[in-house]
Short mmCIF file of C-alpha atoms and ligand atoms in Angstrom, two decimals:
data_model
loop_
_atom_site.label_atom_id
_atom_site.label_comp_id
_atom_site.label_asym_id
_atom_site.label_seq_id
_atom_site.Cartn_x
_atom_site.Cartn_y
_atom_site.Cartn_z
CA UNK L 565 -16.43 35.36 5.02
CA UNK L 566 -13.91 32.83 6.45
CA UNK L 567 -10.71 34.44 4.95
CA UNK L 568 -9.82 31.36 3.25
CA UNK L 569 -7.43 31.04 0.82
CA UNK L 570 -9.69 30.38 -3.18
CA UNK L 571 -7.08 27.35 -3.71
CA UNK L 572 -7.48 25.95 0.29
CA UNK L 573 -7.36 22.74 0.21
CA UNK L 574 -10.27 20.38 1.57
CA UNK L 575 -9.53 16.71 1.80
CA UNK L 576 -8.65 13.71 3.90
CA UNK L 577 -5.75 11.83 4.76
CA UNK L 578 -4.09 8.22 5.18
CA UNK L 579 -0.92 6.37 4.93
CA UNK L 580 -0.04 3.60 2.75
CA UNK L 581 0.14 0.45 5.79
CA UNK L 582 -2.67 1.35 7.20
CA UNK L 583 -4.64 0.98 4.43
CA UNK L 584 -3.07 -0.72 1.66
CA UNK L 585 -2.74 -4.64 2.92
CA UNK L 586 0.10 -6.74 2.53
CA UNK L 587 2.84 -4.50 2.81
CA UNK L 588 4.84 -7.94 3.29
CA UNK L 589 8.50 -5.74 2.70
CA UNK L 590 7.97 -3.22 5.22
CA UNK L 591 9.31 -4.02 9.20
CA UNK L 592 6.05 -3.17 10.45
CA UNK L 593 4.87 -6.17 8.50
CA UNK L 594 7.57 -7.99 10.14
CA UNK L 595 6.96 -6.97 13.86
CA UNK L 596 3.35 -7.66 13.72
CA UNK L 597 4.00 -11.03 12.55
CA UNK L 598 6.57 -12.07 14.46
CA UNK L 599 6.00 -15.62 16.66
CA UNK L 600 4.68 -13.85 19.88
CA UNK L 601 4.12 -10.08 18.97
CA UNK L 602 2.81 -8.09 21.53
CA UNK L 603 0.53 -6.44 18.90
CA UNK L 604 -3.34 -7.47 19.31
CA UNK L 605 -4.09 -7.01 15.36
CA UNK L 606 -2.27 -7.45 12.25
CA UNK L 607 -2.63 -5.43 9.29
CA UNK L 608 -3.06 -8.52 6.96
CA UNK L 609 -5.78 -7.25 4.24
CA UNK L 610 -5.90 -3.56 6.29
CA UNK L 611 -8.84 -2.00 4.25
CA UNK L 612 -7.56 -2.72 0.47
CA UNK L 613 -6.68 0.15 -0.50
CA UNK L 614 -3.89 -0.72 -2.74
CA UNK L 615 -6.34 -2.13 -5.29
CA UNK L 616 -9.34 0.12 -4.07
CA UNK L 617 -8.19 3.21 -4.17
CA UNK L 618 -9.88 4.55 -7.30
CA UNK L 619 -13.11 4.24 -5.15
CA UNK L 620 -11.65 5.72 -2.04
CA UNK L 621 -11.05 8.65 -4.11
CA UNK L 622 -14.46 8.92 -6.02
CA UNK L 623 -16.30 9.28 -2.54
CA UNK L 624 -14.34 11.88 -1.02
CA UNK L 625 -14.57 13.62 -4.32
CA UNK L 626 -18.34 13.04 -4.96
CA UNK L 627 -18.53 14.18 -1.59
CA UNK L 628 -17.04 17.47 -2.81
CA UNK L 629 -13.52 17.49 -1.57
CA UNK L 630 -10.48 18.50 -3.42
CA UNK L 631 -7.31 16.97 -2.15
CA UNK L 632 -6.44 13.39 -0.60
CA UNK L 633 -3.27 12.88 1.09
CA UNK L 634 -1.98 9.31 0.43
CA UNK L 635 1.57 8.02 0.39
CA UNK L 636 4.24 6.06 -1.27
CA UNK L 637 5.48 3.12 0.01
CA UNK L 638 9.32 2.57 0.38
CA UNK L 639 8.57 -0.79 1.15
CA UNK L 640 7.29 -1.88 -1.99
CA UNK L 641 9.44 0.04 -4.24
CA UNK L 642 12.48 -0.68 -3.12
CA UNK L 643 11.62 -4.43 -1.18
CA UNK L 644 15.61 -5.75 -1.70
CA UNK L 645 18.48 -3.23 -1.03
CA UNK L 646 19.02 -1.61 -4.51
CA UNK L 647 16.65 -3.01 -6.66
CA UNK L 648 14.04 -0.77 -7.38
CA UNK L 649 10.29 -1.68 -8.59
CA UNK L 650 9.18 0.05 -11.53
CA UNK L 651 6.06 -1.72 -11.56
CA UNK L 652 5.39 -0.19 -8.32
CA UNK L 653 6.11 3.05 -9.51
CA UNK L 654 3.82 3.12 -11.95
CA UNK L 655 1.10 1.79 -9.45
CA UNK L 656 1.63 5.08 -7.45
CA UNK L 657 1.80 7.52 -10.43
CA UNK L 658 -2.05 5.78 -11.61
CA UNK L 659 -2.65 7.11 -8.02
CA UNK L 660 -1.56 10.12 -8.86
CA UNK L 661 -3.31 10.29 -12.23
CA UNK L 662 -6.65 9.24 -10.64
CA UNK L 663 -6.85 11.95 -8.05
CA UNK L 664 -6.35 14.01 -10.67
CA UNK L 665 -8.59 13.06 -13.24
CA UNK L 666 -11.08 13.30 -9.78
CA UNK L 667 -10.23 16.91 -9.03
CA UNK L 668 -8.38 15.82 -5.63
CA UNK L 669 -4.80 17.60 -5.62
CA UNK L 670 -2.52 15.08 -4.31
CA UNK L 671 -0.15 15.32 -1.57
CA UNK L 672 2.11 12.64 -1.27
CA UNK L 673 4.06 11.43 2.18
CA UNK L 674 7.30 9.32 0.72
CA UNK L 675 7.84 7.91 4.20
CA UNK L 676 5.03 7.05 6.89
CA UNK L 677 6.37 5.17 9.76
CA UNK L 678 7.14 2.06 8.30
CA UNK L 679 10.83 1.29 6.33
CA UNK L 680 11.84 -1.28 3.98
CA UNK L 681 12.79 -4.42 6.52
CA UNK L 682 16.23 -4.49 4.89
CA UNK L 683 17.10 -1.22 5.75
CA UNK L 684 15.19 -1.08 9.02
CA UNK L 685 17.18 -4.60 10.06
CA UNK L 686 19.92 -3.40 9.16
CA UNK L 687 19.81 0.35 11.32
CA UNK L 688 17.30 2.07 9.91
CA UNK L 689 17.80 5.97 9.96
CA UNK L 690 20.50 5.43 12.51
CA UNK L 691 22.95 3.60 9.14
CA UNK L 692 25.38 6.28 8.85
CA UNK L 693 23.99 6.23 4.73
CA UNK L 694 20.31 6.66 5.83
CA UNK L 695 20.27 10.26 4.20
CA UNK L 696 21.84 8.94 0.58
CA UNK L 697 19.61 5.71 0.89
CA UNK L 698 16.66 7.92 1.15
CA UNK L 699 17.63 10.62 -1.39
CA UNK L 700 18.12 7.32 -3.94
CA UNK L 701 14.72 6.19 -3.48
CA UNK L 702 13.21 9.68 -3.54
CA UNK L 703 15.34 10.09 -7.04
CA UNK L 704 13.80 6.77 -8.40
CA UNK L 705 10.06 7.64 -7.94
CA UNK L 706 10.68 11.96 -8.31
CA UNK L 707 9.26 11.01 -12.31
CA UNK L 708 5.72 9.80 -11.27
CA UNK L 709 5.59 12.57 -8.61
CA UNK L 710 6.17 15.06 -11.80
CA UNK L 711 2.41 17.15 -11.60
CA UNK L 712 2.20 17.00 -7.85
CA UNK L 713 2.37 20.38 -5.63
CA UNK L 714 2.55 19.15 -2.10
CA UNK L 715 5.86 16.22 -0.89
CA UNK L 716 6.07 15.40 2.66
CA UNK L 717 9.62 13.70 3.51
CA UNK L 718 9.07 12.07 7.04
CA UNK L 719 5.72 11.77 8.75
CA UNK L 720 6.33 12.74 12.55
CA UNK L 721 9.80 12.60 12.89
CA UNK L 722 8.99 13.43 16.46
CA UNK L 723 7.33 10.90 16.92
CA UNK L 724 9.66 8.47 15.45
CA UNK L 725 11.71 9.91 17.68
CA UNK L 726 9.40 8.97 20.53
CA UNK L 727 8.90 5.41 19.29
CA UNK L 728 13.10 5.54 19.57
CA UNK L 729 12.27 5.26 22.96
CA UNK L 730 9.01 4.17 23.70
CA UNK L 731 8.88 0.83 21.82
CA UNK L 732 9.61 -2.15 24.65
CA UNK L 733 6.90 0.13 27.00
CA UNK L 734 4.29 0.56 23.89
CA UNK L 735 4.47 -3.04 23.80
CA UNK L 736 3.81 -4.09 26.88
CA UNK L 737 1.31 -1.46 26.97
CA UNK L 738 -0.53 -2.81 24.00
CA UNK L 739 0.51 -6.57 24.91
CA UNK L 740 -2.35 -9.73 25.11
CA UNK L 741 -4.80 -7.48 24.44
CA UNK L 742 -7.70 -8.42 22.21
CA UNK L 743 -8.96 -5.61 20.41
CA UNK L 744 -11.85 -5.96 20.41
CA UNK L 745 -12.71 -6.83 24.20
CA UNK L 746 -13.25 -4.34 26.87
CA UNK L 747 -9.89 -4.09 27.88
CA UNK L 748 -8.92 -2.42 24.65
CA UNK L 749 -10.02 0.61 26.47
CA UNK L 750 -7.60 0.29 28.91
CA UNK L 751 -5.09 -0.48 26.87
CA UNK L 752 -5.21 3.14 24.99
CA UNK L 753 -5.00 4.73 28.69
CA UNK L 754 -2.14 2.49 29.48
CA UNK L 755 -0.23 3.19 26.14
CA UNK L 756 -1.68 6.94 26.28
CA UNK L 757 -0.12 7.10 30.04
CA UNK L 758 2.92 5.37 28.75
CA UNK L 759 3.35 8.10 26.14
CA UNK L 760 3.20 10.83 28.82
CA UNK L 761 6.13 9.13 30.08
CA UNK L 762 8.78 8.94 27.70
CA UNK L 763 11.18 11.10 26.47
CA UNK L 764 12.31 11.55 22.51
CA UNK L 765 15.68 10.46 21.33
CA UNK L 766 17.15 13.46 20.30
CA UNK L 767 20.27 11.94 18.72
CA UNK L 768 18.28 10.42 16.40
CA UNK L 769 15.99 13.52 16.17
CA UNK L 770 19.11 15.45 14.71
CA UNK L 771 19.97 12.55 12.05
CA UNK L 772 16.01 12.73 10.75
CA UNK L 773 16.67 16.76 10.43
CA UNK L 774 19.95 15.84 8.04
CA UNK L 775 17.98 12.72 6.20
CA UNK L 776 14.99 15.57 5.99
CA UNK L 777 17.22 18.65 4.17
CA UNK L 778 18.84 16.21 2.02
CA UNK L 779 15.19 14.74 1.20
CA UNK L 780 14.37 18.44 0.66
CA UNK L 781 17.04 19.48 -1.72
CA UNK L 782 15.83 15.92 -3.81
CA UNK L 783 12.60 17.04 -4.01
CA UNK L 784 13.32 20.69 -4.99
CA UNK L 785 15.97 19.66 -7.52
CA UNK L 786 13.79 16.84 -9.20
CA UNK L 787 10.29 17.85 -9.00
CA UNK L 788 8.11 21.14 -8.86
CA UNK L 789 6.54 20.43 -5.81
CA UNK L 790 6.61 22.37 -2.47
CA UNK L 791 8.59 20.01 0.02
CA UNK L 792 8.23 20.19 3.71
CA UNK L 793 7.99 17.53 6.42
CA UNK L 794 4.68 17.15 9.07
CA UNK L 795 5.01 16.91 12.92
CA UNK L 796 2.66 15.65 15.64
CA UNK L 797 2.07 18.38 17.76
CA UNK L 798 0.58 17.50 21.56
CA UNK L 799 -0.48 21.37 22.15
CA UNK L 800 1.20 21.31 25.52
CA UNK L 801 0.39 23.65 27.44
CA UNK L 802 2.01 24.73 30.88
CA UNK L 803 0.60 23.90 34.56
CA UNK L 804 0.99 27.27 36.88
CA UNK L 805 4.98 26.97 38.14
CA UNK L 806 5.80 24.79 35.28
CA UNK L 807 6.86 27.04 32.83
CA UNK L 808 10.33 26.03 32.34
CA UNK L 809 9.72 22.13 32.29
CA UNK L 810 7.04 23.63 29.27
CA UNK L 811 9.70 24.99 27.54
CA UNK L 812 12.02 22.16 27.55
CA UNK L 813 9.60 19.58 26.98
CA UNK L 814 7.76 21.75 24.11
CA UNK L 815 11.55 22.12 22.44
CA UNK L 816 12.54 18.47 22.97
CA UNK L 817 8.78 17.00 21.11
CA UNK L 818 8.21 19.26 19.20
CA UNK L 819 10.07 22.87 18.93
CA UNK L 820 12.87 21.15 17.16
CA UNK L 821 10.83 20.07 14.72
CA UNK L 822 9.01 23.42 13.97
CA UNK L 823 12.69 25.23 13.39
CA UNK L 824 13.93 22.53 11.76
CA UNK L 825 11.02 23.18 8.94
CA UNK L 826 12.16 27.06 8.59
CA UNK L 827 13.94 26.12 5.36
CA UNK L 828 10.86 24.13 4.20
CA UNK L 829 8.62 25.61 1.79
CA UNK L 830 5.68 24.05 3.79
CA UNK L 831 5.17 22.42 7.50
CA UNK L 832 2.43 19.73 7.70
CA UNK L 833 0.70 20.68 10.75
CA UNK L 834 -0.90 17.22 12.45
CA UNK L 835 -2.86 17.91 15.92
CA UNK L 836 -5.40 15.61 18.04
CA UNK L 837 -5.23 16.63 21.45
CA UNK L 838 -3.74 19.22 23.89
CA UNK L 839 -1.76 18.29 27.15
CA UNK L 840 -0.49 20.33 30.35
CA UNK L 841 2.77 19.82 31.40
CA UNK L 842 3.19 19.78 35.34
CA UNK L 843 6.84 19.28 37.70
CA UNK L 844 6.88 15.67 35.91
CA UNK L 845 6.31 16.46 32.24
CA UNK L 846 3.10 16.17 30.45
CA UNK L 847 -0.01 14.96 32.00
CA UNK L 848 -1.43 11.47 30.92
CA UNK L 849 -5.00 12.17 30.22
CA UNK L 850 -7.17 11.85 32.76
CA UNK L 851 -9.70 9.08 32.31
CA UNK L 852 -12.84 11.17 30.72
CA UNK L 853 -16.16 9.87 29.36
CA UNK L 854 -15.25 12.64 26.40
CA UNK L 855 -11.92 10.23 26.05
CA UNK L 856 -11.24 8.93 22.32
CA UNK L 857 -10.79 5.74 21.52
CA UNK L 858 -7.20 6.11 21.42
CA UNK L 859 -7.41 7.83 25.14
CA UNK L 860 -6.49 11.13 24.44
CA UNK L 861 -8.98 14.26 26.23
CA UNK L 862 -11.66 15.71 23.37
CA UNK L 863 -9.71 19.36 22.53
CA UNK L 864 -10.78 20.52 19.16
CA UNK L 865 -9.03 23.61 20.11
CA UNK L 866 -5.73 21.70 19.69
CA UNK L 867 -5.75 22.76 16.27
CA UNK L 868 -5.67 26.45 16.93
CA UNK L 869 -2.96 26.53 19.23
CA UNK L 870 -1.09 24.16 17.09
CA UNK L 871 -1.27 26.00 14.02
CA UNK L 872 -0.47 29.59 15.84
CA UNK L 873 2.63 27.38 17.77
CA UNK L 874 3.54 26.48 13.81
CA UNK L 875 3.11 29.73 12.41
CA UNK L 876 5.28 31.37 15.16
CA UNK L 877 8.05 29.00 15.72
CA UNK L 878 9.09 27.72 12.08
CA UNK L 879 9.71 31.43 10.85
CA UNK L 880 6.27 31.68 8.94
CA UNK L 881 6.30 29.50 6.27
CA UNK L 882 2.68 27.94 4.59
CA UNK L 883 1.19 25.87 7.10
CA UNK L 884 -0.93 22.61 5.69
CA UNK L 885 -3.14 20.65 8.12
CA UNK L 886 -2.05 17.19 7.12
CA UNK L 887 -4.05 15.29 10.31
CA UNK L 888 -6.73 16.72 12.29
CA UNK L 889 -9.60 13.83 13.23
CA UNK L 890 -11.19 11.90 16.12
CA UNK L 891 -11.11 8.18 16.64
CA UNK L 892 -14.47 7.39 17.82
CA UNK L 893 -17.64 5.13 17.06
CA UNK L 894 -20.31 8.49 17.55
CA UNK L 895 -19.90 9.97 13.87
CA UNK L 896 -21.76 13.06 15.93
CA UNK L 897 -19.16 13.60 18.06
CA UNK L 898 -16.54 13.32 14.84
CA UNK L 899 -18.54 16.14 13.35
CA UNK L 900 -18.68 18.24 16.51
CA UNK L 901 -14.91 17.67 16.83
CA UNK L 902 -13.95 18.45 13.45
CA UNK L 903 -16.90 21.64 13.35
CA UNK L 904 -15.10 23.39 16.30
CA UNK L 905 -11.14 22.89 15.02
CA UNK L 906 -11.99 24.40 11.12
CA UNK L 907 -13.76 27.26 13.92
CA UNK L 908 -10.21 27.28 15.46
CA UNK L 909 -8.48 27.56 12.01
CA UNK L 910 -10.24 30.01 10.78
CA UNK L 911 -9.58 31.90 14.14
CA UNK L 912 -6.01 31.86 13.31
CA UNK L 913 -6.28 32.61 9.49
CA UNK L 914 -8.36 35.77 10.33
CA UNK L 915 -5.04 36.34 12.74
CA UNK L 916 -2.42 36.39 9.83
CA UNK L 917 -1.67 32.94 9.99
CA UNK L 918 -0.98 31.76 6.32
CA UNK L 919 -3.19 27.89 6.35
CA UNK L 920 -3.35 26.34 3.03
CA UNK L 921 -5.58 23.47 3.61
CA UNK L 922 -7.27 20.79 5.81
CA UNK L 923 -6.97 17.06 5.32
CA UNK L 924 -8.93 14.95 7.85
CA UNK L 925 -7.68 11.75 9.57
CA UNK L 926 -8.78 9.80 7.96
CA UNK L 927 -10.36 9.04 5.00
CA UNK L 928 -11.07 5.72 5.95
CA UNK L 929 -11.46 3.84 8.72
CA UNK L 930 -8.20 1.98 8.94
CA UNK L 931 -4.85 0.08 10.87
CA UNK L 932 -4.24 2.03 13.98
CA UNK L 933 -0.31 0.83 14.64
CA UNK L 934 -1.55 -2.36 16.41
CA UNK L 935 -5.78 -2.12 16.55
CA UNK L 936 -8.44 -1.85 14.50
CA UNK L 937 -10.29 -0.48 16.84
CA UNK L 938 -10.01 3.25 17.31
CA UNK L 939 -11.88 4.23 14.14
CA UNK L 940 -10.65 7.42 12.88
CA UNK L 941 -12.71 7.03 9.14
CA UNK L 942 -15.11 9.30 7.34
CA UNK L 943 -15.58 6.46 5.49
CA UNK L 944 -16.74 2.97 7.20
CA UNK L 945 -14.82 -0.28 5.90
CA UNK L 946 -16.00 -3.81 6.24
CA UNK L 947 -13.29 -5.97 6.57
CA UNK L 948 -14.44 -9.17 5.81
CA UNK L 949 -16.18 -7.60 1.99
CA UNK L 950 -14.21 -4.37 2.35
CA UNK L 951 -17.37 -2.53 1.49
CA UNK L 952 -16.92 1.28 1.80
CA UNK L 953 -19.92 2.97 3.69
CA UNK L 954 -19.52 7.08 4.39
CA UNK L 955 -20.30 8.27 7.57
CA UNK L 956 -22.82 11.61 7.94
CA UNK L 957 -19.28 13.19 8.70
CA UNK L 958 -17.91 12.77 4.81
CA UNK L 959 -20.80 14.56 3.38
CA UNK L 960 -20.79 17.13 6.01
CA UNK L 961 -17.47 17.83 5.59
CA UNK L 962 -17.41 18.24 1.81
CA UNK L 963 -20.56 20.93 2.69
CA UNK L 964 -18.57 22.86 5.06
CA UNK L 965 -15.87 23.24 2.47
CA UNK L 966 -18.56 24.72 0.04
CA UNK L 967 -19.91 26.78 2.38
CA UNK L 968 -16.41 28.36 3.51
CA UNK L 969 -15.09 28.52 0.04
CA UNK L 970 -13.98 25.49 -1.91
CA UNK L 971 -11.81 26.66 -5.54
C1 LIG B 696 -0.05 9.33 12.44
C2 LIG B 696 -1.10 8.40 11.89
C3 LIG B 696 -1.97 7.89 13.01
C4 LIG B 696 -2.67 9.08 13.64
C5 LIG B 696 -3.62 8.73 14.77
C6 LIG B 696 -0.53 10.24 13.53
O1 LIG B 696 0.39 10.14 14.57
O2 LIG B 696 0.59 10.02 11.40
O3 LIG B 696 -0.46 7.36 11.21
O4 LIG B 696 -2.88 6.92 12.60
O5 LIG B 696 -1.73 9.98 14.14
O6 LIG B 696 -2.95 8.14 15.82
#
């Protein structure tokens, strides 16, 4: 008896750059191909998903899963200021149609990190029309999203709001390094440490919270799905003394975010790691053998304070896991990750705490903002024949979700 929900959702997540290839329109594209850019990898190919995905699908559903999280691209539908792709469209609503013809519900993310160049080179969310810019492109594709439940707005607005600030000392955190040499270590401690450091721009915090409710009404008004937006949650947690840098540190990542969802009808809950927060703010991670590849301390229990932080702070609404996962190259340490956070959600279900689902990150082994390295996949990719191989974790997760109740 895990007290889970019969419709709880078990499935896996990614978002259209990282996966897709030749997202040529977006400004990620842009930045990682500029003459000199401080980024190791490109995306180029990524893992192919764009004309793949009817496969990705099939394995996590022959693997007994019923949801994948995916997104739309902005980028490709609307590549030129105003003139819309319905080609495009239509590519994303055969997505649509082959999770379901798979049995995967699909929950879509309209906007994952990267923007259409045009609009990003030309202010981004900080364009005083950002909020009717994105409402017109969430109008154009609302038809092929007609049949889907779950919408996500923004992924991490937090953290975009971090990346406000963060992006020269990213850079030269992630600068000349080759990913795949040893420094590539040190490079997710330096960019890890450099995230400790930095504090989100809350000006443009509060214009992704009016883009978001205007994003929300869209949704609500033009489709039947649920809309809500997800946020990266660091499960701080306070150093003896240090409650009240907690506090404001907590409200300025994160707590903001969390209230701002109280009107949602969802909040996509996405947690890695946990961090204390001493005099200074929150603690890099301290170099540990346990370390991911992206730096961050091993804390499967991230998830359960996370969830109960969720739960608490944005007023009770449904709570979806939209990212939970471990990049690493031991698929037994994935497992042993992943095995003790669904122990922490179900802690907090059999608590009160109203969870409608769990989607891994990720799917697929995929374009990690910069690196190919830190592999977060269930599902192996070769990049050179883009050859899909599923890791002991894929099939292990599809038997935990029939052992603790799959619809
Ligand atoms: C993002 C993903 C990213 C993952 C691991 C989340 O912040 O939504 O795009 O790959 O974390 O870093």
């Amino acid at each position: 008896m895990t007290g889970l929900r019969d419709d709880f959702l078990w499935g896996a997540s990614t978002s259209p750059h990282q996966v897709e290839g030749n997202n040529l329109n977006a400004d990620w594209w842009a930045l990682e191909n500029a003459p000199g850019s401080p980024l190791p990898d490109r995306s180029g190919d990524a893992v192919d998903s764009y004309h793949r995905y009817p496969e990705d699908m099939r394995l996590l559903a022959d693997a007994g899963l019923n949801a994948y999280r995916f997104g739309f691209e902005w980028a490709r539908i609307e590549p030129t200021d105003g003139e819309f792709s319905r080609a495009e469209r239509d590519h994303y609503r055969r997505m649509v149609d082959t999770a379901h013809e798979l049995g995967l519900a699909p929950v879509v993310t309209l906007q994952h990190f990267t923007l259409p160049r045009w609009f990003a080179e030309s202010g981004g969310w900080r364009r005083p029309d950002a909020a009717d810019r994105f409402a017109r492109y969430i109008e154009f594709v609302s038809p092929a999203l007609r049949d889907v439940d779950w919408v996500c707005t923004i992924n991490e607005p937090n953290m975009l709001a971090v990346f406000a600030n963060l992006q020269e000392t990213v850079l030269s955190a992630m600068g000349g390094q080759d990913a795949d040499a040893p420094e590539a270590g040190q490079a997710a401690t330096e960019l890890a440490t450099a995230l400790a450091h930095v504090r989100p721009d809350q000006a443009l915090g509060d214009t992704l919270a009016q883009v978001h409710r205007r994003a929300v009404e869209v949704v609500r008004a033009t489709t039947n799905a649920k809309a809500g937006w997800t946020v990266a949650q660091q499960s701080f947690t306070p150093t003896p003394g240090n409650e009240e840098v907690f506090e404001r540190v907590h409200r300025v990542w994160e707590g903001f975010y969390l209230d701002v969802a109280r009107d949602d009808d969802f909040l996509g809950v996405q947690a890695y790691t946990s961090q204390p927060v001493d005099a200074n703010g929150p603690v890099p991670h301290p170099d540990h053998p346990d370390n991911s590849l992206t730096g961050w301390a091993f804390r499967p229990d991230a998830l359960g304070i996370s969830l109960r932080r969720a739960w608490d702070e944005a007023g009770g609404i449904p709570l979806l896991v939209t990212e939970n996962g471990l990049a690493t190259d031991d698929d037994t340490r994935r497992i042993a990750y992943t095995d003790e956070a669904l122990g922490h959600l179900e802690a907090a279900v059999a608590d009160g705490v109203d969870v409608r689902g769990y989607l891994h990150w990720s799917a697929l082994d995929n374009y990690e903002w910069g690196r190919y390295a830190p592999t977060f996949g269930l599902i192996s990719v070769d990049r050179e024949t883009f050859v899909r191989t599923p890791r002991p974790s894929l099939a292990w997760l599809g038997a935990r979700a029939r052992r603790d109740g799959l619809r």
